[in-house]
Short mmCIF file of C-alpha atoms and ligand atoms in Angstrom, two decimals:
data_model
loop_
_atom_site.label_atom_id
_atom_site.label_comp_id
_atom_site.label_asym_id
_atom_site.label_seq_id
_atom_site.Cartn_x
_atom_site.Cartn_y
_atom_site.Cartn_z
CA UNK A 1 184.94 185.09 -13.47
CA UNK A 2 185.70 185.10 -9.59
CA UNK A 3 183.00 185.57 -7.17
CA UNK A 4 183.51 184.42 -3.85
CA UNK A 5 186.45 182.55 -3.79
CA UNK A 6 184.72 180.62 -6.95
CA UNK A 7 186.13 180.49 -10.61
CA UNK A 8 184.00 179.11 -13.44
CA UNK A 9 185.95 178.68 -16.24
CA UNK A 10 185.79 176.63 -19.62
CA UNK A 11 188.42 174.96 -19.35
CA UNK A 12 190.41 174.16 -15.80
CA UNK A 13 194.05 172.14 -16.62
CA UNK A 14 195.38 170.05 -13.54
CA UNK A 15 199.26 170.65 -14.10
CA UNK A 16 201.56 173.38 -15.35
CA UNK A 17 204.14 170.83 -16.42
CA UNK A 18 205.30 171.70 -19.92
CA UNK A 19 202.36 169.82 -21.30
CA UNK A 20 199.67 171.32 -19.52
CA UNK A 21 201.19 174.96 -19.97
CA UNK A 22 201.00 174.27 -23.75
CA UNK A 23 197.33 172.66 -23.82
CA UNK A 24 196.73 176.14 -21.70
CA UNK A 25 198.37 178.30 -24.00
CA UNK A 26 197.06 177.18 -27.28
CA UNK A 27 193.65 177.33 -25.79
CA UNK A 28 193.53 180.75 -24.41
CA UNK A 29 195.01 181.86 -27.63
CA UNK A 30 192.00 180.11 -29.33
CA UNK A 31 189.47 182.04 -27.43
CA UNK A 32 188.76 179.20 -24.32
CA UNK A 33 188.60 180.96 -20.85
CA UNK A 34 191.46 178.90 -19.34
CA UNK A 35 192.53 178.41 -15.64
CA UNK A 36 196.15 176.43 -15.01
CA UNK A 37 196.66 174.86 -11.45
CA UNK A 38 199.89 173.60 -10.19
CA UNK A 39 200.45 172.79 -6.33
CA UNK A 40 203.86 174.09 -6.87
CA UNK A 41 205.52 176.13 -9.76
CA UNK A 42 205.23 175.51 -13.30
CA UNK A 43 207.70 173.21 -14.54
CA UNK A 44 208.92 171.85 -11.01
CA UNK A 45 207.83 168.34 -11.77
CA UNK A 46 208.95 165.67 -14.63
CA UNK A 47 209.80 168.87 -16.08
CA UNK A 48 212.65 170.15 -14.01
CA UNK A 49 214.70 166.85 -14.56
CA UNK A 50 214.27 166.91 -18.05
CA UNK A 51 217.08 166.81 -20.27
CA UNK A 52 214.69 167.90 -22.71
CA UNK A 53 215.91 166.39 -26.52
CA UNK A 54 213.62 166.85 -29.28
CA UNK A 55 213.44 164.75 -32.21
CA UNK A 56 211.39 163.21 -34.51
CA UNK A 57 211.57 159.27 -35.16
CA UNK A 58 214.35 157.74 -37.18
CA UNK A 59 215.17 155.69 -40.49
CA UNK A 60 215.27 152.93 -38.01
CA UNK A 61 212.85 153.29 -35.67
CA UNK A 62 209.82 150.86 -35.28
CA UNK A 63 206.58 152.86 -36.20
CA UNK A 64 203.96 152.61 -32.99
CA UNK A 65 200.69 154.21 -32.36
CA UNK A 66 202.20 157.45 -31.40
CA UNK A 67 204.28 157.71 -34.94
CA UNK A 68 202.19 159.71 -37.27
CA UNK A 69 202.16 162.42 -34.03
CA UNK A 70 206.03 162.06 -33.37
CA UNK A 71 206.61 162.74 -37.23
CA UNK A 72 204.89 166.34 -36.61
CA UNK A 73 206.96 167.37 -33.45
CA UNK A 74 209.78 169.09 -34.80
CA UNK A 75 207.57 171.36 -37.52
CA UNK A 76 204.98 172.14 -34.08
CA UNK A 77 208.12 173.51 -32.04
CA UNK A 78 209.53 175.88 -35.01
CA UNK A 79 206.30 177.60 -34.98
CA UNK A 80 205.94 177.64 -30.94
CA UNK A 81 208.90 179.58 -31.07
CA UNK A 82 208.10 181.71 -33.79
CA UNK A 83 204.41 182.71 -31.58
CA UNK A 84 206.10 182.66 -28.42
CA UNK A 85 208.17 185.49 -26.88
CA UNK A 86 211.02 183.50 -24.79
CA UNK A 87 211.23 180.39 -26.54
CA UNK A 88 214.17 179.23 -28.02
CA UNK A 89 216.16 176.13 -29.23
CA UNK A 90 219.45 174.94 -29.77
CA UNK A 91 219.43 172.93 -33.03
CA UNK A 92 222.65 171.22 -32.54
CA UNK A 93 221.52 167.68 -33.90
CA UNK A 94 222.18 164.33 -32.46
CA UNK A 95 224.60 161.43 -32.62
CA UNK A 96 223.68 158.10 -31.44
CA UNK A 97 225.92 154.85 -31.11
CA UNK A 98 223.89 152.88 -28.29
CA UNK A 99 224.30 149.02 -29.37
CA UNK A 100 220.16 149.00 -29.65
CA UNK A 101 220.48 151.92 -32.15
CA UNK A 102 223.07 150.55 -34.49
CA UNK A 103 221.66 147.06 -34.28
CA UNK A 104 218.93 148.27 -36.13
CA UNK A 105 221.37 149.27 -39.20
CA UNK A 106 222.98 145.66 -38.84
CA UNK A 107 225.79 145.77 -41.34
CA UNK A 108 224.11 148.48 -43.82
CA UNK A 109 224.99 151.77 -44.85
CA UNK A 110 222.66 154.81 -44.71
CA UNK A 111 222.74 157.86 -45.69
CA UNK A 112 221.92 159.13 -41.63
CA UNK A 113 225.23 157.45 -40.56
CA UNK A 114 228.64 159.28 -40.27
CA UNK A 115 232.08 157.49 -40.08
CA UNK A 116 234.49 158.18 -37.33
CA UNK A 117 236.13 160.71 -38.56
CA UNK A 118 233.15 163.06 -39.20
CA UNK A 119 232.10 162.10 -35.57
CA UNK A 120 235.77 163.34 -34.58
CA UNK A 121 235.20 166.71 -36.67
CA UNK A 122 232.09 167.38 -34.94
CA UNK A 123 232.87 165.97 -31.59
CA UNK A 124 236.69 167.16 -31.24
CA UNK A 125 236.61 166.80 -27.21
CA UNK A 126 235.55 163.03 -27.51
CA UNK A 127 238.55 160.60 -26.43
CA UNK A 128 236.89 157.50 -27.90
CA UNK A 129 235.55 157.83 -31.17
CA UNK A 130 232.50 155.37 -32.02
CA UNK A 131 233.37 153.44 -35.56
CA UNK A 132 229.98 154.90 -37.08
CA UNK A 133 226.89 156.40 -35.47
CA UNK A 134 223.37 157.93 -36.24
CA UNK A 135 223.46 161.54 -37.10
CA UNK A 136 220.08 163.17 -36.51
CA UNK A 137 220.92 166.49 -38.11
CA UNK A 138 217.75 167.96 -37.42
CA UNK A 139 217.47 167.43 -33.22
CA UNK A 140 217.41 169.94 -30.96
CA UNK A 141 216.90 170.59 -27.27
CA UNK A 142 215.34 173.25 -24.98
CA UNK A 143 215.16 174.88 -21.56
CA UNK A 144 212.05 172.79 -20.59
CA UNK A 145 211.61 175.21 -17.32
CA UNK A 146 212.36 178.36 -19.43
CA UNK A 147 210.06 176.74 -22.10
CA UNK A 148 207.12 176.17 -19.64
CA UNK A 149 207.37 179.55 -17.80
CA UNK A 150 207.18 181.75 -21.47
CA UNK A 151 203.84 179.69 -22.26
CA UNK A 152 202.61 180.61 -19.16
CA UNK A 153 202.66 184.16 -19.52
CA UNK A 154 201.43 183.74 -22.80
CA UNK A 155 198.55 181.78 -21.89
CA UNK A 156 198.03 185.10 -19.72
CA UNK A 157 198.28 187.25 -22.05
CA UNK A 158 195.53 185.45 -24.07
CA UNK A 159 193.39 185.96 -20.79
CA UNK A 160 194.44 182.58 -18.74
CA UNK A 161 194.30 182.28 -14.97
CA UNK A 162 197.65 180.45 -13.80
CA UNK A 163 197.02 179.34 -10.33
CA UNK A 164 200.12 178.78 -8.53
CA UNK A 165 200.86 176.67 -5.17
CA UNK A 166 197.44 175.65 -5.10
CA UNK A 167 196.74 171.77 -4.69
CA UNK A 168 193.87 170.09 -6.93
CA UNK A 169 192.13 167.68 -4.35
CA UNK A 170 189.09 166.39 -5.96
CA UNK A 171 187.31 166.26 -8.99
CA UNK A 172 183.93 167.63 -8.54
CA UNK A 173 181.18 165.03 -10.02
CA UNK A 174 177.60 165.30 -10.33
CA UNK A 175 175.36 162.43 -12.26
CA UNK A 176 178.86 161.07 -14.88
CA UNK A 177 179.59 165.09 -15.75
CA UNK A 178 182.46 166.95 -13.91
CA UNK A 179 181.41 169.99 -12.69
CA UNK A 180 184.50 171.61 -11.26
CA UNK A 181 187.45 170.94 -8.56
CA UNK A 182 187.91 171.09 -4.93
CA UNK A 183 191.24 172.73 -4.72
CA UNK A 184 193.51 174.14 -1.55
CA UNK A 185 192.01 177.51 -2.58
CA UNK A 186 188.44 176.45 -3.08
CA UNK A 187 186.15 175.31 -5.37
CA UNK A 188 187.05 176.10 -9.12
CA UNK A 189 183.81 175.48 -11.52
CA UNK A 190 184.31 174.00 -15.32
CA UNK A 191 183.29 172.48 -18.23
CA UNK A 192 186.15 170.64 -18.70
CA UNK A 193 188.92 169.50 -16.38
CA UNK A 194 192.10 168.36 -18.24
CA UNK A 195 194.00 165.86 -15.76
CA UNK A 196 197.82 166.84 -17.26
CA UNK A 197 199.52 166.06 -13.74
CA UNK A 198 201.85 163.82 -15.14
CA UNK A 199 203.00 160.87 -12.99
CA UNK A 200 200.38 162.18 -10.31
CA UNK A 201 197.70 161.78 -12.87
CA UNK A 202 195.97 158.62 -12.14
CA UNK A 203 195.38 159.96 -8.01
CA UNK A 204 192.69 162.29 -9.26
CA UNK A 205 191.23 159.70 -11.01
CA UNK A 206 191.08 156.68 -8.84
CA UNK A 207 188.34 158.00 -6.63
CA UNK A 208 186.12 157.74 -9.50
CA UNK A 209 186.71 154.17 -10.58
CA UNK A 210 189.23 154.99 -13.19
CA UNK A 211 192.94 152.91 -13.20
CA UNK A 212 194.85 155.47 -15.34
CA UNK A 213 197.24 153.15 -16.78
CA UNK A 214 200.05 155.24 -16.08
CA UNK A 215 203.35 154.82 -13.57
CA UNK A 216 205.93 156.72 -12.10
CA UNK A 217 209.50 155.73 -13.65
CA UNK A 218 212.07 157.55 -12.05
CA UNK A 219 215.11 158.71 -14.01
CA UNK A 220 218.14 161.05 -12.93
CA UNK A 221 219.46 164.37 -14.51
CA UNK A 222 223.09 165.57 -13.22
CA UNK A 223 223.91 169.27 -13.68
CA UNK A 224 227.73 170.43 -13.97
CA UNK A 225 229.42 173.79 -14.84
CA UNK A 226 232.65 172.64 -17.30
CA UNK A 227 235.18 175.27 -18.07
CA UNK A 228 235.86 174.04 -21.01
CA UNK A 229 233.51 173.80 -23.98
CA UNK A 230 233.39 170.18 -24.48
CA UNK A 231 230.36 169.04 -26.42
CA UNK A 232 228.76 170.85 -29.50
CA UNK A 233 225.94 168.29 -30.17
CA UNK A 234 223.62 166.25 -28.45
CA UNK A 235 225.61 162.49 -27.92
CA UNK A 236 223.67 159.52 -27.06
CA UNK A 237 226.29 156.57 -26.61
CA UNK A 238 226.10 152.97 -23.96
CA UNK A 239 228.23 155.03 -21.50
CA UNK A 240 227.28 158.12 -21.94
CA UNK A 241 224.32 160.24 -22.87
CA UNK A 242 225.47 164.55 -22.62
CA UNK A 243 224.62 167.72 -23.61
CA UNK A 244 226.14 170.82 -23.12
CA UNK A 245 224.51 174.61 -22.78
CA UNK A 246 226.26 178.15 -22.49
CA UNK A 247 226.03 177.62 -18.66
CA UNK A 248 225.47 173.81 -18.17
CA UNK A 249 226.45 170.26 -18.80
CA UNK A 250 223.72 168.15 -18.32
CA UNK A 251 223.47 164.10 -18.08
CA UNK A 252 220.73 161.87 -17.79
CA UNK A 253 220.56 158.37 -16.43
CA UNK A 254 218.54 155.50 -14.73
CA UNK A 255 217.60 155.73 -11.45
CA UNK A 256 219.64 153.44 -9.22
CA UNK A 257 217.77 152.78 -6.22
CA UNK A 258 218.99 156.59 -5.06
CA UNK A 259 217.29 157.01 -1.76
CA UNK A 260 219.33 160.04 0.10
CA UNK A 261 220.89 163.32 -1.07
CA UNK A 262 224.50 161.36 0.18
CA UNK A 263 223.42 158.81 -2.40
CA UNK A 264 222.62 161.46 -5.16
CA UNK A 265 226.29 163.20 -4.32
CA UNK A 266 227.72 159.45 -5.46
CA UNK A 267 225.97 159.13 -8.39
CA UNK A 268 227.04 162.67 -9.56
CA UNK A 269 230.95 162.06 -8.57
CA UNK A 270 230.52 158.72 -10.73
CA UNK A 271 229.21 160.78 -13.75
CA UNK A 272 231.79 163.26 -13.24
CA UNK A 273 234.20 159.76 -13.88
CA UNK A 274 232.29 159.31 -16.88
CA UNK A 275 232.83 162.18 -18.54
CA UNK A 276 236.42 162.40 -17.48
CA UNK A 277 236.83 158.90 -19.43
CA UNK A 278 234.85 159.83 -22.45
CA UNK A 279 236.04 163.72 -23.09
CA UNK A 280 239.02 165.39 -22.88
CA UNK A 281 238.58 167.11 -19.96
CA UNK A 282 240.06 166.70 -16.12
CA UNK A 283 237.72 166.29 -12.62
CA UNK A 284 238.84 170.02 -11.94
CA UNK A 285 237.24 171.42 -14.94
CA UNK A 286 233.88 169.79 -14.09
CA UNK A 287 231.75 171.43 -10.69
CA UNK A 288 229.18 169.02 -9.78
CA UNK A 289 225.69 171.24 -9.07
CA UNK A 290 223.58 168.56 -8.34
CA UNK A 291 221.67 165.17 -9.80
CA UNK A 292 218.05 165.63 -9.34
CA UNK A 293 215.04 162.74 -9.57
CA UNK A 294 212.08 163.35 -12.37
CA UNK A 295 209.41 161.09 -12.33
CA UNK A 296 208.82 160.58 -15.94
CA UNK A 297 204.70 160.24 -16.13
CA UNK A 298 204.96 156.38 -18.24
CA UNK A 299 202.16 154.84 -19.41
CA UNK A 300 202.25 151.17 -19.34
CA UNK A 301 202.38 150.85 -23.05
CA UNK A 302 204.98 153.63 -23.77
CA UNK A 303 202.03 155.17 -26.18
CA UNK A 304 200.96 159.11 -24.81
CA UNK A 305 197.51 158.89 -23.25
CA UNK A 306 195.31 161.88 -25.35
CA UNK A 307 191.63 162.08 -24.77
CA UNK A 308 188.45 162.62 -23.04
CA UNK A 309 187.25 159.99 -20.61
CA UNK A 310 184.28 158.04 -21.77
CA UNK A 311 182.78 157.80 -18.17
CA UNK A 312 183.39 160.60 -16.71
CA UNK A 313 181.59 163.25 -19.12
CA UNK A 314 184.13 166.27 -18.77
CA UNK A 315 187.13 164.74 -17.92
CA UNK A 316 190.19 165.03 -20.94
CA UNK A 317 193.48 163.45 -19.79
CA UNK A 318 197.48 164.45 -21.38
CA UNK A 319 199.57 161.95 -19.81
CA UNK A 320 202.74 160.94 -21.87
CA UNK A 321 206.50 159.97 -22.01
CA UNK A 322 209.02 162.71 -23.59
CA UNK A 323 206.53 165.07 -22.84
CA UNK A 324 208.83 167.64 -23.81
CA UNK A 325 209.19 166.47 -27.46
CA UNK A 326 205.61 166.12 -27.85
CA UNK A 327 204.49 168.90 -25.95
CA UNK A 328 203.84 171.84 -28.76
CA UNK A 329 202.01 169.46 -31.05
CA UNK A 330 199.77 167.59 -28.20
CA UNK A 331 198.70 171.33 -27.14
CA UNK A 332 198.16 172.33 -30.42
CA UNK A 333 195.57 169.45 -30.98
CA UNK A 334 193.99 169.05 -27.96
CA UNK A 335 192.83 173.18 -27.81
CA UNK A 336 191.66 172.13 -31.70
CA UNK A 337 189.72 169.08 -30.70
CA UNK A 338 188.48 171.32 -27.48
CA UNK A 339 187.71 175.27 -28.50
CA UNK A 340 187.14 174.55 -32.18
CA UNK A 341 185.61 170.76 -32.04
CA UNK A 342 188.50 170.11 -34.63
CA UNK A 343 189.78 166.38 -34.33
CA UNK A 344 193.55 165.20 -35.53
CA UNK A 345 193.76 161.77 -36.33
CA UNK A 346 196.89 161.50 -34.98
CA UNK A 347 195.20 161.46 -31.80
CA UNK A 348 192.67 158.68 -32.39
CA UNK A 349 194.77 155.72 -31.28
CA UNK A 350 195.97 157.40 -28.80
CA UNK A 351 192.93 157.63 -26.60
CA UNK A 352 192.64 156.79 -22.98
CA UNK A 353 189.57 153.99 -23.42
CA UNK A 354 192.34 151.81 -25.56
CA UNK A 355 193.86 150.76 -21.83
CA UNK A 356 191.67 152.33 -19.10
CA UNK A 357 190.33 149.93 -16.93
CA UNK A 358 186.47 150.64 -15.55
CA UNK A 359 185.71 152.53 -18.48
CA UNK A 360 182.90 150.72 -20.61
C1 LIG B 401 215.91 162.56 -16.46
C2 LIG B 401 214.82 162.81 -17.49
C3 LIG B 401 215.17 162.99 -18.81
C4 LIG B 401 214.16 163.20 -19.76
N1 LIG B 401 214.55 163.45 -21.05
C5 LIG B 401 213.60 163.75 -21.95
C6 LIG B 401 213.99 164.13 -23.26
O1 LIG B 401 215.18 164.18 -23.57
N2 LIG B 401 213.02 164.45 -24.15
C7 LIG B 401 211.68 164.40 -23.82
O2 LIG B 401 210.84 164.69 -24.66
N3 LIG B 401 211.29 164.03 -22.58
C8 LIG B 401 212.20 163.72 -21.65
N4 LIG B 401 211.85 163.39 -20.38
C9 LIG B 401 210.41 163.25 -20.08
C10 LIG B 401 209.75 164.62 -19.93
O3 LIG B 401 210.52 165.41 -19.06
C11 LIG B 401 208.33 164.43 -19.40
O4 LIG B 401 207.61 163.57 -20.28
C12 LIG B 401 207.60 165.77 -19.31
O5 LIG B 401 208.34 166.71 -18.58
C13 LIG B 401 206.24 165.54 -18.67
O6 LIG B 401 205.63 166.78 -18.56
P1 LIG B 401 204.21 166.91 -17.88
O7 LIG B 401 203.79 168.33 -18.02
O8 LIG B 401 203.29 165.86 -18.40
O9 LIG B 401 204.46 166.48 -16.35
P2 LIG B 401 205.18 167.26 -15.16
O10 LIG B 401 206.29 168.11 -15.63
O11 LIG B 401 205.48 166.25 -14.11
O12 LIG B 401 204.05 168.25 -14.66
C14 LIG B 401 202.95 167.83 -13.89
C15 LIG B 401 202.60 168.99 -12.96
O13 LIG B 401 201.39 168.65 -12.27
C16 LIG B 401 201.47 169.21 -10.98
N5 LIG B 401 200.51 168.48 -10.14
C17 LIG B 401 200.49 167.15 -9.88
N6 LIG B 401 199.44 166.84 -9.10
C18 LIG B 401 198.78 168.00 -8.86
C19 LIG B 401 197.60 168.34 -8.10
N7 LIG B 401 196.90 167.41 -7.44
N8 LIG B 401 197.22 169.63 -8.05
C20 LIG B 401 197.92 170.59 -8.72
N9 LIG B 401 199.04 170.32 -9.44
C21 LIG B 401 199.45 169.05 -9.52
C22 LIG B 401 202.93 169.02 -10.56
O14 LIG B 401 203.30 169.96 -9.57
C23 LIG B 401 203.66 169.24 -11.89
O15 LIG B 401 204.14 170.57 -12.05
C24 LIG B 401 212.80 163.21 -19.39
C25 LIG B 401 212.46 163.08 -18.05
C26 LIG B 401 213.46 162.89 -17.09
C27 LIG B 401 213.08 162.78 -15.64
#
């Protein structure tokens, strides 16, 4: 495979981000010769902030493109973590009460909604009980950085090169067909390139006339240690969205305009407020870690970009918001459509030539 600082390979993935560790993983494992490339470590982008909720879509949510592959995401992440040593999830279910969420029920009952006093019995440490909310009894969440690191070293031990801390430059093009990468360590032959760098994704691409419609949208994760074990479920409500793990609390929330670590360090002591007003639970049981910045890869129409690029022969992009929800099922499909020419149709409107500019 390696001959003078040269690998030829079938398949080279851009990106050891949960997604791209998954598309590299179910690939080796279906007999591809597979080379992963991150500039840094796997899982130290979007990844690292995520606070990494899986579910499937809701009684009331509006059906998109991107449904009929949703739908499959929960079933795709049992089995991952039946095949994969290291995997594992907490299935603690969710409850909702953001106003955009209940809107949907208006006045209606439904069988997915509990009343305040169930919320109370499964949320005993929560000082102000919603009046009803959306119980997703089926949700669960992950370690997306554990998650990305076991498929990693299974993708190895299906036969996968992971290249760490080296930086993909260029994409190698000769007459519309890819023919490998320029990288920090040299020139990497393949077949096929799959551009799964998340929010970095369209830079590869723009060099080669291609507008990947796809944008950084920062977002915020806060990490705390709590003495005190203060949520059992996943609760999504308009003040406060939390989590809790044997060793962490964790809360997400929209970027602000952050632009210093002094300005992170506020945001966290405001959280820390938040939680002090929504649980039972005093500032000295919380210990701020940190608040970190992900920048979620977003494609302008909220829809997961999945598919080979019609101009550039060799070129298959993975570029998608809650990238951790989708990520089993996208890698499933894509080493399908790839090693064994197998096509899901939950993929077909969710190809990169619906939006791509330059790409007739
Ligand atoms: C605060 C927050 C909360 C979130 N909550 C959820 C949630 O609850 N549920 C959910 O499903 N999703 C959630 N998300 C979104 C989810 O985290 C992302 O969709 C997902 O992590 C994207 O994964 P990825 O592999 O596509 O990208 P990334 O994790 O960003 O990986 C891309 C990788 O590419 C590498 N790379 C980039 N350019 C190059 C290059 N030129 N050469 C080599 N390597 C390169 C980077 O180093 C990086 O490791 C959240 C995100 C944030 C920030």
């Amino acid at each position: 495979m390696e001959a003078n600082n040269r690998i030829t390979t079938d398949i080279v993935i851009v990106g050891a981000g949960i997604v791209g560790a998954s598309i590299a993983y179910h690939s080796a494992r279906a007999g591809a010769s597979v080379t992963l490339i991150d500039k840094a470590l796997p899982g130290s982008g979007a990844t690292s902030a995520s606070f990494a909720w899986i579910g499937k879509p809701t009684s009331v949510d509006r059906a998109d493109a991107s449904t009929p592959l949703r739908r499959l995401a929960l079933e795709d992440w049992v089995r991952l973590a039946d095949e994969v040593p290291g995997i594992t999830i907490s299935w603690t279910g969710s409850i909702v009460w953001s106003d955009d969420v209940m809107a949907q029920y208006g006045g209606a009952s439904a069988e997915d909604l509990l009343n305040a006093d169930q919320i109370a019995a499964l949320e005993p440490e929560l000082k102000v009980i919603p009046v009803r909310a959306q119980h997703n009894a089926a949700d669960g969440a992950v370690d997306p950085v554990a998650v990305t690191d076991a498929l990693g070293r299974s993708a190895q031990d299906h036969g996968a090169e992971v290249l760490t801390g080296v930086a993909v430059y260029a994409l190698d093009v000769t007459d519309g067909k890819v023919k490998g990468l320029h990288t920090s360590m040299g020139y990497v032959g393949a077949e096929t390139v799959i551009v799964a760098s998340g929010a970095d994704a369209p830079l590869l691409l723009r060099s080669w006339g291609v507008d990947l419609p796809v944008h950084p949208s920062p977002a915020l994760l806060s990490r705390f240690v709590a003495s005190k074990h203060l949520v059992r479920t996943i609760l999504y409500g308009d003040t406060i969205e939390v989590r809790q793990t044997p060793d962490l609390l964790l809360v997400p929330s929209e970027f602000d305009g952050e632009s210093s670590h002094a300005d992170l360090a506020k945001t966290g002591a405001r959280i820390r407020n938040d939680i002090v007003e929504a649980f039972d639970v005093d500032a000295s049981q919380l210990h701020w870690i940190d608040t970190r910045i992900g920048m979620r890869p977003m494609p302008h129409d909220g829809m997961p970009l999945v598919g080979r690029l019609p101009n550039l022969n060799g070129v298959y992009v993975s570029v998608m918001h809650s990238g951790v929800t989708l990520a089993p099922v996208v890698g499933r499909m894509v080493a399908n459509e790839l090693v064994r020419d197998v096509v899901a149709g939950e993929l077909r409107p969710l190809r990169p030539n619906r939006t791509v500019a330059n790409l007739d």
